[in-house]
């Protein structure tokens, strides 16, 4: 008897696909950005993050975060998990062959051994029974599904697309981490410089209070002047405590993002006004986002995976052809195990056609279709969110320069007012209340200028992140 042509059956695995045709929806956004030039250069996403953030201290901290941040490490591990899941799904498409070897030694009572079977060949007969050995070696193919309708192929494709989506998620996490480190660094710089400004102001106002106290003791200043000067100092002391707390919290946030204590040999910090972060970035076109934003590519891979899930759910309605086969040798003596006469084989194909499942197959198909619709909406939402983030960044690019220039001039004017109010107060032309108001306005204007500079730099970093910058190594 000839062996069944198993190899020919295995070649039947060239399955058709039940995946529906996938039409990726067009980008639901305008063809150009608001506040963008008609013909801008290529997107700033091509700029390396080291060129974008040219502060050596900031570069060291970003590199430290990329190496040690736990969120990024989890994202990388999720990629490995998705890759392993894809290998599991792909492995189901191939035959699973197991090799087995066994040895059996058995004793049979004489009455059982001689009852109608005429004794046991090769056995060691005795007055009370027979003992014999049996050796077996085999290779088995167990329940291999021949994927005629592409169910396993669709599941493998879905797993592969989810692996790609997880890798894009890791890239998106990298971009987000760089942006978060920049924001935290700018917050730390702002807190440090605002604290320094508060300390200088507090020292000046404390000296002014000391002069007022002496003048009051000499009956040259009223009690109202003394109360106003003291209130000004106490407010500055409260601000100092607040700025100290803000600096500590900003440093804690920066260290958390870095994933490790900040080294003591970091380069000296640069002031906010001297930060070399680029603030005028080209945006390109919205179509560039589909290529540059990993979160959009992640949503697209998730959409393809959901479409493959629909194909697998469709294929579940059709028959499944599975194959179980075994080829091996069985012998009562080890030295003759692989003799030709001792070979054995079995071949068992099986066809299963679902007839009644209580609606579960239709439910699974409907679930897959709904999840595909959700994936479409997620993809469109990712594009719209990216478009909005870029538009916000361009709005900042268009207005921060004018706002910063106006605030700088306002700070210069407040400084002139303080100088003039001081002269008029000493000449007895203005009350101390006018001088205090001028000093408070100047203090607030300087704090506002620092905060505005931080916002301008953060907006530029946000636009760079929104365009997909920072994806490179």
GROMACS .gro file of C-alpha atoms in nm, residues 6 33 55 141 218 249 257 279-280 283 365 369 380 397 445 464:
model
   16
    6UNK     CA    1   0.074   1.430   0.206
   33UNK     CA    2  -0.259   7.501   0.698
   55UNK     CA    3   2.156   7.382   2.403
  141UNK     CA    4   0.153   1.590   1.216
  218UNK     CA    5   1.326  10.992   6.240
  249UNK     CA    6   0.878   7.060   4.133
  257UNK     CA    7   1.142   6.215   3.248
  279UNK     CA    8   1.121   7.927   1.654
  280UNK     CA    9   1.057   7.974   1.280
  283UNK     CA   10   0.542   7.325   0.809
  365UNK     CA   11  -1.826   3.910   1.214
  369UNK     CA   12  -1.689   4.511   1.124
  380UNK     CA   13  -0.939   6.016   1.080
  397UNK     CA   14   0.481   8.112   1.511
  445UNK     CA   15   0.641   9.289   3.351
  464UNK     CA   16   0.837   7.049   1.578
   0.00000   0.00000   0.00000
